[in-house]
Amino acid sequence: MKIAFVLGSSRQNGNSEWLGHQVLEGLDYTMIRLTDYNIHPITDQRHDQAGFQPVEDDYENVLNLFLQHDVIVFASPSYWFGMSAQLKAFFDRWSQYLRDPRYDLKAELSQKEAYVLITGGSNPKITALPLVQQFHYIFDFVGMKMSGSLIGHAVKPGEIQDDTEAIAVAKQWNHQLKQKGNA
Amino acid sequence: MKIAFVLGSSRQNGNSEWLGHQVLEGLDYTMIRLTDYNIHPITDQRHDQAGFQPVEDDYENVLNLFLQHDVIVFASPSYWFGMSAQLKAFFDRWSQYLRDPRYDLKAELSQKEAYVLITGGSNPKITALPLVQQFHYIFDFVGMKMSGSLIGHAVKPGEIQDDTEAIAVAKQWNHQLKQKGNA
Amino acid sequence: MKIAFVLGSSRQNGNSEWLGHQVLEGLDYTMIRLTDYNIHPITDQRHDQAGFQPVEDDYENVLNLFLQHDVIVFASPSYWFGMSAQLKAFFDRWSQYLRDPRYDLKAELSQKEAYVLITGGSNPKITALPLVQQFHYIFDFVGMKMSGSLIGHAVKPGEIQDDTEAIAVAKQWNHQLKQKGNA
Amino acid sequence: MKIAFVLGSSRQNGNSEWLGHQVLEGLDYTMIRLTDYNIHPITDQRHDQAGFQPVEDDYENVLNLFLQHDVIVFASPSYWFGMSAQLKAFFDRWSQYLRDPRYDLKAELSQKEAYVLITGGSNPKITALPLVQQFHYIFDFVGMKMSGSLIGHAVKPGEIQDDTEAIAVAKQWNHQLKQKGNA
C-alpha cells in the first residue's frame, strides 16, 4: 500500500499541512506539494475537433507520480468555500487525461482510495459541507473510494492545533492506515 | 451547566443511543427518550385566526424539561436520509410555542448549545450531510449554538461499535463537556 | 401515463397545493391528499426477529393507489427545513413494504418518475436545498427517476402567487407532462 | 440600475453564455468575459507581515469595471462540480482587495445583487447544488443579495437550447430585470 499526500495549500507549513502530518505520522508517504510544480489551469478542449492539445507544464509528471499510489490524502484550505485553485486545477486536468489513449485513467483511479482534509474559518464545519459533497461527486465520477473527510477549524497559522476534535479524527485515520499497511 | 440527551430513536439500545452514551459517559445528564412520551405531530395553525390550539399530549412537559438544560445532545437515526419522526415532531412543535405568550422560547433557545448525533447506513457520512445542514438551519433560526455534528455508520444493532472514527469524536466531545462542566 | 399528486400539506388550499395545480392544470390525475388518510409513523422493526407487523391504518390502501401511477408529483411545505411529517411517514413506511413478500416494491418504484414541489419561507431557495438533496437520495435508493424539483417562496396563504419564477417552472412542467401524455 | 454579465467560461459561445443572453436579452449590460483578461490566481498573503503585494495583471481593472454595476449575472460551467477556475480566481482575489485601504469593498459589494447561472452535465440539477450553496456562502459573506440561481443541463455546444425549464426561468429573470430597470 503506497500513500501520497497531495497538498493544495499555497502556504508552507499551513494548517492543512499540519493536519495531514497528524494523519501520516510514522507512515511512509510521498509528499506532492502542488505549489512546487507549474500546473496550468485546464483549457477546455473537450469539444474541439482536434481534442486536447499537449500542455507544456509539470502536470504529466505530477499525474504519473500520483498514479503510483494507492491511498491519497488530499488536503486543501477552504478559500471562499471552495478548494484551492491549485488542487482544483489538479482535478480539472483529469478531463484531459481521461481522453488520452496512453492512459486508462478512470480504471486506475477506480482502484484508489481518498481521504480529504479541509481547513478554514467562517463556521467551516457547516460551510465546508458543500465542498465535501463536491469531493464526493468528483471521486464518485471516477469510481474512487472516499474513505473519509475531515474539516478543521483554523484560519491563522497554527490555529488547527486547538481543534482537538479534528486532531482526534486525524489520529484515528493514522491508526487505520497503519493497520491497513500491516494487513 | 445542565445537560440533556434528547433521543429520537424508536428502538431501545440502538446505535444512536450507544453513541450518545460515549459522549455522556461520566457526566450527569437528563435522558429525554422521546418515545417515552405521547407527542403529536404539529397541526399547522399559524395562519388560523385563532392561532394554535392547546394539544392534549405530553409535549409541554417534555418542552419544560428540555428547557431546564443548557447543553443538549440530540441523537437520531437517519431514516430515509432524514431525522426520525419523533425528533422532527419535537422541533415542529416549537412553531406552536414560539407563538405562546407564556414562553419566550426563542430567547431561551438562543442560550443553549447543541450537539448532533446521527447514525445510519447507505454511505451515511455523505448522504446524511443534508440532514446536518437541516439541523444547522433549525438551530440558526432560533439562535442556538451548534457545537458539533457527528455521523456514525451503523445499521444493525451494535454496528456503531465498529465505527472507530465516530467513537473517537464522541470521546473527544465527552472530554470537552467534562472540561466545560469544571470551568 | 397515469399521474398522481401526492400532497403532504396539513393545510387545505395551501401554497404547495396551488403550485401543484399549476403543474397539473388540464391533465388527468389522482389527488392523494395524505391528511385524508390515517397513516401511522413507522415503527422500525427491521431488526426484530418477527420483522414488521401489520399496522391497522390506511397506509396499504394509499400505497396501492399510489402504485397505480407512473408519474408522481410530490408536494410538501418546508417545515423546519424538512418535509412535512405526513409525507415523511409516507416514505418511511416504504421500509416495511420493501420487506413484504406480497410486493416487489423496489422494482415497481424504479419504473416511476417523480417531480418535487417545496414551498416555504426563510430564504427557501437556499435553505430547502438540503431537502431537495434528501428527496434525491430517497428516489435514488429505490431507482426512481427524479425529473425535477422546484422551490417556491411562500409563507402566508396565497403568497406563492407572487413567485413568478416558480410559476414559470410549474407551467413548463405542465407543458412537458402534456407532451409526454400525447407521446 | 447598471447590469454586468460576468462570464467564467473558457469557451466562446458556450452554454452558459447562451443562457446568460436569454436573461439579458433587450437589456443594456456590460459584458465581462473573464478569459479576455489576464487574472492571476490568489497568492494567500493574509498572514504575511507585509500583507498582500500588488499583482501585475488585469484584475484591478476588471474589479473597477465590475464595481460600477448594481446587478451582476454570474455564469459558469460546472467543471468537476465546481465553478470555473477563471471565476473562482475572480472571487479569490477579493481577499486581497478586502484588505486594500483604497477600497471599501465589503460595503460596496453589500449594495449589489447577484444572479447565478450554472451549466453542466452529470445530473447537474442535483450535483451542482453544492456549487449553488457555495455561491450563497460567498455572497452572504460580503452581504450581497443572491436573487436567483439556475442550473442548466448542457454538455455539448448548444445543448442548453433543449433545457426548456432553464430557458423558462431565464426569460422570467429577463422580465424581472426589465421591470426593475423601469421602476
XYZ file of C-alpha atoms in Angstrom:
732
model
C 0.000 0.000 0.000
C 1.632 3.222 -1.185
C 0.422 6.539 0.233
C 0.627 10.041 -1.238
C -0.173 13.358 0.413
C -1.470 15.789 -2.221
C -1.304 19.228 -0.648
C -3.223 22.057 -2.294
C -2.185 24.885 0.024
C -0.379 27.920 -1.261
C 1.303 28.491 2.128
C 4.171 26.495 3.580
C 3.511 24.876 6.965
C -0.143 25.784 6.875
C -2.946 24.273 8.865
C -3.909 21.720 6.203
C -0.323 20.536 6.052
C -0.072 20.217 9.822
C -3.288 18.200 9.961
C -2.039 15.967 7.153
C 1.091 15.226 9.129
C -1.078 14.024 12.023
C -2.762 11.595 9.642
C 0.537 10.390 8.219
C 2.829 10.398 11.240
C 5.029 7.312 11.272
C 3.959 6.185 7.803
C 5.912 6.166 4.561
C 4.378 8.512 2.062
C 5.164 10.685 -0.939
C 4.664 14.390 -0.465
C 3.108 16.027 -3.530
C 3.088 19.727 -2.768
C 1.230 21.170 -5.749
C 2.822 24.618 -5.452
C 6.213 23.000 -6.134
C 5.039 22.381 -9.686
C 3.980 24.506 -12.619
C 0.450 23.296 -13.350
C -1.712 25.188 -15.806
C -5.462 25.518 -15.416
C -7.462 23.447 -17.880
C -8.253 24.778 -21.295
C -11.493 23.034 -22.085
C -10.965 21.460 -25.494
C -13.440 18.610 -24.993
C -15.487 19.853 -27.893
C -12.669 20.968 -30.212
C -12.281 18.796 -33.270
C -8.637 18.141 -32.522
C -9.342 17.476 -28.842
C -6.976 18.348 -26.030
C -3.548 19.575 -27.051
C -0.371 18.851 -25.116
C 0.410 21.414 -22.409
C 3.963 22.442 -21.567
C 3.990 22.203 -17.818
C 4.663 19.755 -14.991
C 1.207 18.197 -14.818
C 2.006 14.927 -16.531
C 4.909 14.316 -14.170
C 2.717 15.047 -11.187
C -0.028 12.802 -12.514
C 2.407 9.946 -13.129
C 3.805 10.280 -9.624
C 0.290 10.405 -8.156
C -0.780 7.288 -10.059
C 1.902 5.195 -8.379
C -0.016 5.390 -5.079
C -2.991 3.519 -3.671
C -4.172 5.767 -0.883
C -4.274 9.519 -1.327
C -4.682 12.102 1.390
C -5.900 15.295 -0.277
C -5.626 18.496 1.744
C -6.855 21.945 0.908
C -7.702 25.134 2.666
C -11.250 26.339 2.108
C -10.947 29.601 0.152
C -14.280 31.243 -0.409
C -15.907 27.932 0.495
C -14.128 26.015 -2.264
C -10.890 24.102 -2.678
C -7.676 25.915 -3.572
C -7.099 26.771 -7.228
C -4.027 24.540 -7.204
C -5.973 21.459 -6.156
C -8.885 22.311 -8.448
C -6.501 22.512 -11.425
C -5.165 19.084 -10.446
C -8.666 17.591 -10.798
C -9.677 19.711 -13.807
C -6.771 18.393 -15.804
C -8.095 14.852 -15.322
C -10.565 15.812 -18.092
C -7.655 15.935 -20.495
C -6.068 12.648 -19.427
C -9.374 10.773 -19.309
C -9.288 11.246 -23.105
C -5.587 10.441 -23.532
C -5.183 6.996 -25.147
C -1.849 6.432 -23.397
C -3.731 6.219 -20.104
C -6.636 4.212 -18.750
C -7.173 6.876 -16.166
C -10.668 6.043 -14.978
C -9.751 2.412 -14.403
C -6.642 3.418 -12.490
C -8.449 5.979 -10.370
C -11.174 3.488 -9.522
C -8.568 1.378 -7.694
C -7.590 4.178 -5.349
C -8.857 5.386 -2.028
C -9.094 9.026 -0.932
C -9.101 10.868 2.369
C -9.966 14.568 2.350
C -8.739 17.239 4.743
C -10.139 20.760 4.635
C -9.218 23.642 6.926
C -10.759 27.073 7.088
C -12.750 29.637 9.032
C -16.265 31.118 8.924
C -18.023 28.210 10.636
C -16.232 25.686 8.428
C -17.821 22.538 9.863
C -21.036 23.712 8.224
C -19.890 25.989 5.408
C -17.380 23.479 4.023
C -20.005 20.727 3.733
C -20.774 21.638 0.107
C -17.058 21.235 -0.585
C -17.155 17.770 0.996
C -20.082 16.974 -1.294
C -18.089 18.233 -4.284
C -15.179 15.938 -3.392
C -17.657 13.084 -3.115
C -19.023 13.783 -6.603
C -15.505 14.010 -8.041
C -14.457 10.666 -6.592
C -17.785 9.047 -7.384
C -17.455 10.116 -11.032
C -14.214 8.137 -11.399
C -15.186 5.313 -9.081
C -12.624 6.195 -6.411
C -13.449 5.254 -2.842
C -13.805 8.186 -0.437
C -12.743 6.799 2.909
C -13.132 9.915 4.985
C -13.449 13.659 5.133
C -12.412 15.960 7.911
C -12.966 19.676 8.340
C -10.627 21.545 10.664
C -11.348 24.998 12.051
C -8.276 27.146 11.533
C -7.521 30.490 9.959
C -4.291 31.854 11.401
C -1.100 29.801 11.179
C -1.060 27.127 13.859
C -4.689 27.534 14.880
C -5.504 23.979 13.841
C -3.679 22.760 16.935
C -6.663 23.943 19.011
C -9.159 21.818 17.069
C -8.931 18.793 19.291
C -11.848 17.109 17.540
C -10.122 17.286 14.151
C -6.916 16.004 15.695
C -8.781 13.061 17.233
C -10.085 12.059 13.807
C -6.680 12.548 12.194
C -5.092 10.263 14.785
C -7.821 7.699 14.210
C -7.123 7.739 10.465
C -3.430 7.366 11.235
C -4.252 4.263 13.244
C -6.445 2.891 10.425
C -3.732 3.480 7.834
C -1.128 1.740 9.954
C -3.443 -1.259 10.318
C -4.059 -1.395 6.578
C -0.330 -1.155 5.934
C 0.300 -4.169 8.113
C -2.606 -6.196 6.734
C -24.124 23.523 33.171
C -27.034 21.101 32.848
C -27.011 18.517 30.063
C -29.896 16.706 28.384
C -29.787 13.816 25.945
C -32.756 14.045 23.558
C -33.040 10.676 21.884
C -35.178 10.397 18.760
C -34.782 6.670 18.120
C -37.738 4.354 18.065
C -35.602 1.402 19.152
C -34.254 0.756 22.626
C -30.473 0.403 22.905
C -29.955 1.451 19.322
C -26.813 2.757 17.737
C -27.641 6.431 18.302
C -28.226 5.735 21.952
C -24.958 3.857 22.301
C -23.034 6.685 20.662
C -24.745 9.201 22.919
C -23.594 7.265 25.938
C -19.993 7.586 24.722
C -20.454 11.348 24.601
C -22.028 11.464 28.042
C -20.110 8.793 29.974
C -19.290 10.012 33.468
C -21.422 13.150 33.192
C -24.701 13.998 34.887
C -27.459 14.346 32.353
C -31.182 14.037 31.901
C -32.330 11.342 29.492
C -35.241 12.507 27.348
C -36.278 9.461 25.352
C -38.944 10.848 23.030
C -40.683 7.502 22.560
C -41.462 7.501 26.288
C -43.883 10.348 25.658
C -47.021 10.862 23.642
C -46.108 13.719 21.296
C -48.446 14.666 18.473
C -47.239 15.905 15.128
C -47.823 19.600 14.549
C -51.101 20.826 13.187
C -50.083 23.967 11.353
C -52.386 26.661 12.666
C -50.005 29.548 12.082
C -52.452 31.121 9.693
C -55.687 30.297 11.508
C -57.403 33.302 13.007
C -57.479 31.718 16.425
C -53.863 30.560 16.179
C -52.545 27.370 17.706
C -54.912 25.485 19.959
C -53.821 23.540 23.032
C -52.917 19.913 22.316
C -53.666 17.116 24.756
C -50.392 15.275 24.887
C -47.068 15.224 26.745
C -45.275 17.811 24.655
C -45.463 20.699 27.074
C -43.984 18.576 29.848
C -41.170 17.451 27.576
C -40.520 21.010 26.446
C -40.420 22.281 30.031
C -37.995 19.561 30.999
C -35.837 20.273 27.955
C -35.730 23.995 28.709
C -34.108 23.383 32.084
C -30.872 22.367 30.354
C -28.010 24.308 28.789
C -26.338 21.742 26.577
C -28.382 19.340 24.515
C -27.143 16.231 22.780
C -29.663 15.376 20.064
C -29.478 11.897 18.583
C -31.404 10.419 15.712
C -31.123 7.576 13.312
C -31.169 8.623 9.657
C -34.389 7.177 8.200
C -34.696 7.819 4.511
C -31.980 10.442 4.873
C -33.933 12.481 7.419
C -34.310 12.592 11.171
C -36.779 10.317 12.949
C -40.435 11.395 13.015
C -40.245 11.585 16.806
C -37.430 14.114 16.778
C -38.961 16.047 13.886
C -42.220 16.407 15.806
C -40.204 17.738 18.752
C -38.858 20.569 16.563
C -42.084 21.119 14.616
C -43.979 21.809 17.796
C -41.599 24.685 18.537
C -43.694 26.583 15.957
C -46.588 26.464 18.382
C -44.634 27.525 21.453
C -42.770 30.298 19.647
C -46.203 31.948 19.484
C -47.240 31.079 23.051
C -47.158 34.221 25.236
C -46.346 32.178 28.344
C -42.937 31.429 26.852
C -40.090 33.474 25.444
C -38.948 30.431 23.570
C -36.596 31.978 21.016
C -34.721 33.859 23.732
C -34.413 30.706 25.813
C -33.274 28.563 22.915
C -30.680 31.136 21.910
C -28.889 30.499 25.227
C -28.459 26.808 24.554
C -25.850 24.748 22.827
C -26.483 21.657 20.679
C -24.536 18.595 19.674
C -25.980 16.346 16.983
C -25.515 12.594 16.589
C -26.806 10.772 13.525
C -26.435 7.083 12.773
C -27.403 5.254 9.639
C -26.390 3.271 6.585
C -26.187 3.857 2.808
C -22.929 5.838 2.851
C -24.147 7.997 5.724
C -21.065 10.208 6.048
C -22.098 11.687 2.699
C -25.819 11.042 2.484
C -26.560 12.424 5.963
C -24.840 15.744 5.194
C -28.116 17.352 4.085
C -29.540 16.333 7.455
C -26.606 18.022 9.197
C -27.379 21.128 7.149
C -31.021 20.919 8.204
C -30.034 20.766 11.883
C -27.826 23.806 11.289
C -30.723 25.753 9.781
C -33.010 24.772 12.666
C -30.552 25.923 15.322
C -29.577 29.015 13.346
C -33.233 30.034 13.093
C -33.556 30.173 16.890
C -30.030 31.400 17.549
C -28.874 28.204 19.234
C -25.210 27.351 19.011
C -24.387 24.140 17.129
C -21.226 22.868 18.742
C -20.767 19.717 16.749
C -22.253 17.103 14.488
C -21.224 13.511 14.131
C -22.395 10.870 11.682
C -21.921 7.246 12.660
C -22.107 4.354 10.212
C -24.376 1.703 11.670
C -27.423 -0.201 10.530
C -27.704 -3.398 12.547
C -27.848 -3.260 16.330
C -24.381 -2.783 17.775
C -22.711 -1.967 14.472
C -21.748 1.500 15.683
C -19.066 -0.112 17.853
C -17.031 -0.699 14.680
C -17.022 2.975 13.706
C -13.827 3.855 15.497
C -13.750 7.315 13.929
C -17.177 8.211 15.312
C -16.178 6.854 18.700
C -13.024 8.985 18.680
C -15.110 12.120 18.117
C -17.642 11.082 20.764
C -14.852 10.618 23.305
C -13.423 13.993 22.349
C -16.806 15.638 22.945
C -17.012 13.824 26.274
C -13.680 15.353 27.208
C -14.836 18.832 26.110
C -18.050 18.545 28.104
C -16.169 17.495 31.211
C -13.857 20.496 30.853
C -16.818 22.852 30.396
C -18.508 21.335 33.448
C -15.452 22.038 35.570
C -14.885 25.543 34.200
C -49.254 7.584 -18.482
C -51.080 7.912 -15.174
C -50.302 10.833 -12.883
C -50.772 11.202 -9.129
C -50.404 14.273 -6.975
C -49.211 13.277 -3.501
C -49.811 16.255 -1.269
C -48.093 16.361 2.109
C -49.561 19.618 3.399
C -51.592 19.761 6.564
C -53.499 22.822 5.345
C -56.248 22.861 2.716
C -55.637 25.118 -0.287
C -52.095 25.840 0.787
C -49.265 27.144 -1.334
C -47.911 23.705 -2.227
C -51.335 22.654 -3.392
C -51.766 25.779 -5.516
C -48.389 25.252 -7.139
C -49.227 21.618 -7.830
C -52.380 22.676 -9.615
C -50.272 24.852 -11.934
C -48.213 21.787 -12.791
C -51.288 19.636 -13.341
C -53.742 22.065 -14.925
C -55.607 20.376 -17.773
C -54.231 16.924 -17.026
C -55.970 13.887 -15.608
C -54.550 12.959 -12.262
C -55.356 11.294 -8.980
C -55.258 13.523 -5.941
C -53.704 11.776 -2.939
C -54.093 14.187 -0.058
C -52.218 12.457 2.744
C -54.163 14.191 5.510
C -57.310 12.485 4.213
C -55.895 9.206 5.455
C -54.864 7.776 8.781
C -51.196 6.909 8.288
C -49.094 5.880 11.249
C -45.437 6.748 11.577
C -43.103 3.818 11.077
C -42.215 1.538 13.935
C -38.772 0.349 12.995
C -38.933 -3.427 13.222
C -36.245 -4.103 10.639
C -34.174 -5.839 13.260
C -36.913 -7.616 15.175
C -36.896 -11.367 14.722
C -40.501 -11.366 13.572
C -39.932 -8.390 11.279
C -42.552 -5.771 10.541
C -46.013 -6.423 11.890
C -49.251 -5.414 10.135
C -50.426 -1.916 11.019
C -54.097 -1.050 11.322
C -54.333 2.117 9.300
C -54.932 3.352 5.746
C -51.364 3.118 4.507
C -51.728 -0.019 2.432
C -54.689 1.464 0.592
C -52.757 4.652 -0.091
C -49.734 2.698 -1.249
C -51.818 0.551 -3.584
C -53.444 3.641 -5.067
C -50.066 5.344 -5.458
C -48.572 2.307 -7.188
C -51.124 2.511 -9.997
C -49.437 5.673 -11.303
C -46.376 6.327 -13.433
C -45.590 9.958 -12.743
C -45.854 11.364 -9.250
C -45.860 14.998 -8.263
C -44.884 15.174 -4.604
C -45.590 18.429 -2.803
C -44.673 19.466 0.700
C -44.255 22.602 2.669
C -40.821 23.045 4.223
C -41.354 22.855 7.992
C -38.181 23.491 9.895
C -36.275 22.862 6.670
C -37.671 19.369 6.205
C -40.677 17.763 4.557
C -43.989 17.508 6.389
C -44.449 14.663 8.847
C -47.274 13.315 6.683
C -45.080 12.970 3.619
C -42.155 11.661 5.634
C -44.356 8.920 7.093
C -45.393 8.002 3.549
C -41.738 7.347 2.632
C -40.769 5.826 5.992
C -43.393 3.150 5.626
C -41.760 2.014 2.388
C -39.229 0.319 4.706
C -41.976 -2.034 5.791
C -43.284 -2.815 2.315
C -39.822 -3.252 0.819
C -39.711 -6.362 3.054
C -43.276 -7.510 2.351
C -43.242 -10.592 0.091
C -46.594 -9.665 -1.447
C -44.915 -6.693 -3.106
C -41.920 -6.179 -5.330
C -41.824 -2.595 -4.233
C -38.331 -1.599 -5.313
C -38.911 -2.908 -8.834
C -42.218 -1.069 -9.069
C -40.807 2.195 -7.743
C -37.902 2.020 -10.169
C -40.374 2.358 -13.041
C -41.773 5.640 -11.778
C -40.833 9.244 -12.253
C -41.024 11.964 -9.582
C -41.403 15.721 -9.554
C -40.923 17.543 -6.271
C -42.557 20.782 -5.153
C -41.497 22.503 -1.940
C -42.846 25.762 -0.579
C -41.670 27.703 2.430
C -40.088 30.811 3.852
C -36.733 31.775 5.433
C -34.801 32.076 2.156
C -36.190 28.757 0.911
C -34.388 28.673 -2.432
C -31.208 28.142 -0.421
C -32.409 26.644 2.847
C -34.585 23.980 1.174
C -31.668 22.686 -0.918
C -30.782 20.041 1.681
C -34.385 18.858 1.415
C -34.030 18.602 -2.368
C -30.909 16.528 -1.779
C -32.846 14.302 0.631
C -35.563 13.687 -1.985
C -32.821 12.819 -4.460
C -31.337 10.259 -2.076
C -34.763 8.738 -1.411
C -35.553 8.317 -5.099
C -32.031 7.192 -5.915
C -32.252 4.483 -3.255
C -35.241 2.882 -4.994
C -34.121 3.674 -8.533
C -36.911 6.166 -9.208
C -36.215 8.923 -11.693
C -36.290 12.467 -10.270
C -37.420 14.631 -13.155
C -37.465 17.960 -11.420
C -37.531 19.895 -8.191
C -38.962 23.314 -7.580
C -38.812 25.511 -4.501
C -41.472 28.195 -4.125
C -41.171 31.109 -1.740
C -44.410 31.374 0.221
C -45.401 31.511 3.858
C -48.822 33.095 4.160
C -51.780 31.613 2.286
C -51.716 32.684 -1.354
C -48.200 34.119 -1.261
C -46.987 31.612 -3.839
C -48.847 33.564 -6.500
C -46.133 36.237 -6.292
C -43.331 33.782 -7.058
C -43.391 34.263 -10.813
C -40.232 32.224 -11.241
C -41.765 29.175 -9.538
C -44.901 29.584 -11.621
C -42.858 29.727 -14.828
C -41.254 26.393 -13.962
C -44.596 24.866 -12.965
C -46.086 25.886 -16.313
C -43.076 24.426 -18.098
C -43.562 21.105 -16.295
C -47.233 21.236 -17.219
C -46.218 21.591 -20.843
C -43.741 18.701 -20.549
C -46.329 16.443 -18.933
C -48.867 17.206 -21.661
C -46.288 16.339 -24.308
C -45.423 13.073 -22.551
C -49.100 12.241 -22.276
C -49.542 12.654 -26.001
C -46.384 10.776 -26.943
C -29.638 50.193 -12.472
C -26.471 49.038 -14.218
C -26.080 45.370 -15.126
C -22.919 43.338 -15.740
C -22.589 39.813 -17.082
C -19.534 38.149 -15.561
C -18.810 35.105 -17.676
C -16.480 32.474 -16.298
C -16.446 30.105 -19.276
C -13.266 29.247 -21.091
C -15.167 28.585 -24.342
C -16.645 31.202 -26.670
C -20.379 30.876 -27.318
C -20.781 28.182 -24.715
C -23.946 27.097 -22.998
C -23.524 29.422 -20.000
C -23.088 32.347 -22.341
C -26.177 31.428 -24.352
C -28.263 31.134 -21.201
C -26.955 34.475 -19.970
C -28.079 36.086 -23.202
C -31.606 34.813 -22.547
C -31.528 36.527 -19.171
C -30.164 39.759 -20.630
C -31.918 39.991 -23.991
C -33.068 43.536 -24.664
C -31.254 44.980 -21.654
C -28.179 47.201 -21.532
C -25.340 45.449 -19.850
C -21.584 45.269 -19.676
C -20.032 42.011 -20.806
C -17.129 40.969 -18.591
C -15.659 37.892 -20.221
C -13.040 36.792 -17.735
C -10.939 34.973 -20.323
C -10.382 38.301 -22.081
C -8.243 39.350 -19.141
C -5.054 38.157 -17.549
C -6.096 37.360 -13.975
C -3.694 35.583 -11.649
C -4.827 33.130 -9.024
C -4.576 34.436 -5.481
C -1.355 34.153 -3.550
C -2.566 33.935 0.008
C -0.596 36.605 1.873
C -3.218 37.233 4.536
C -0.799 36.145 7.200
C 2.392 37.651 5.785
C 3.701 40.554 7.788
C 3.712 42.818 4.737
C 0.246 41.650 3.667
C -0.839 41.334 0.068
C 1.570 42.662 -2.540
C 0.493 44.335 -5.789
C -0.003 41.893 -8.658
C 0.874 42.780 -12.234
C -2.210 41.692 -14.099
C -5.615 42.956 -15.238
C -7.550 42.163 -12.072
C -7.789 45.677 -10.702
C -9.208 46.939 -13.979
C -11.751 44.140 -14.040
C -12.689 44.768 -10.414
C -13.123 48.506 -11.037
C -15.317 47.803 -14.041
C -17.360 45.264 -12.063
C -17.872 47.689 -9.178
C -19.632 50.170 -11.437
C -22.636 47.829 -11.674
C -25.585 47.114 -9.411
C -26.858 43.793 -10.673
C -24.472 41.060 -11.661
C -25.276 37.925 -13.607
C -22.523 35.415 -12.899
C -22.269 32.444 -15.243
C -20.027 29.431 -15.032
C -19.890 25.948 -16.353
C -19.710 23.267 -13.685
C -16.293 21.652 -14.074
C -15.846 18.739 -11.729
C -18.819 20.021 -9.768
C -17.231 23.409 -9.092
C -17.085 26.789 -10.771
C -14.517 27.513 -13.459
C -11.007 28.449 -12.358
C -11.444 31.855 -14.013
C -14.496 32.727 -11.950
C -13.006 31.268 -8.786
C -9.915 33.457 -9.207
C -12.219 36.465 -9.586
C -13.706 35.764 -6.142
C -10.443 34.634 -4.518
C -8.799 37.942 -5.334
C -11.499 39.728 -3.336
C -9.460 38.570 -0.293
C -6.712 40.923 -1.389
C -8.947 43.925 -2.061
C -10.961 43.464 1.118
C -7.706 44.459 2.842
C -6.783 47.274 0.429
C -7.307 50.664 2.109
C -8.113 52.343 -1.213
C -11.338 50.313 -1.357
C -14.274 49.759 0.936
C -15.002 46.562 -0.890
C -17.333 44.842 1.546
C -19.563 47.921 1.769
C -19.679 48.219 -1.993
C -20.425 44.536 -2.540
C -23.208 44.636 0.029
C -25.116 47.041 -2.222
C -25.140 44.644 -5.163
C -27.435 41.892 -6.269
C -26.349 38.624 -7.895
C -27.924 36.072 -10.203
C -26.100 32.805 -10.789
C -26.160 30.630 -13.902
C -24.503 27.223 -13.938
C -24.453 24.766 -16.814
C -23.114 21.259 -16.861
C -23.742 17.541 -17.185
C -23.775 14.509 -14.871
C -27.206 15.156 -13.359
C -26.391 18.825 -12.775
C -29.690 19.831 -11.174
C -28.624 17.716 -8.209
C -24.843 17.597 -8.452
C -24.458 21.377 -8.871
C -26.454 22.097 -5.709
C -23.304 22.221 -3.570
C -21.992 24.838 -6.006
C -25.182 26.874 -5.534
C -24.601 26.630 -1.792
C -21.016 27.816 -2.267
C -22.207 30.875 -4.227
C -24.662 31.564 -1.421
C -21.894 31.461 1.174
C -19.699 33.757 -0.938
C -22.416 36.375 -1.347
C -23.565 36.021 2.242
C -20.023 36.649 3.469
C -19.949 40.077 1.791
C -23.609 40.874 2.350
C -24.539 40.704 -1.327
C -28.097 39.738 -2.175
C -28.472 36.471 -4.130
C -31.579 36.961 -6.218
C -31.605 33.674 -8.033
C -29.725 30.602 -9.136
C -30.356 28.478 -12.171
C -28.781 25.208 -13.231
C -28.938 24.282 -16.912
C -28.320 20.793 -18.230
C -25.880 21.040 -21.134
C -22.590 19.464 -22.069
C -22.091 19.722 -25.816
C -22.191 23.118 -27.516
C -25.781 24.243 -27.999
C -27.335 21.574 -25.796
C -28.723 24.188 -23.402
C -31.344 25.036 -26.009
C -33.112 21.785 -25.121
C -33.441 22.675 -21.438
C -36.822 24.350 -21.720
C -37.145 24.613 -17.954
C -33.912 26.594 -17.641
C -34.978 28.821 -20.515
C -38.328 29.491 -18.833
C -36.534 30.696 -15.701
C -34.077 32.780 -17.732
C -36.956 34.505 -19.513
C -38.644 35.144 -16.181
C -35.467 36.767 -14.842
C -35.312 38.830 -18.017
C -38.808 40.041 -17.311
C -37.943 40.846 -13.683
C -34.842 42.773 -14.693
C -36.781 44.809 -17.228
C -39.343 45.674 -14.566
C -36.635 46.685 -12.101
C -34.975 48.799 -14.778
C -38.203 50.679 -15.369
C -39.021 51.098 -11.700
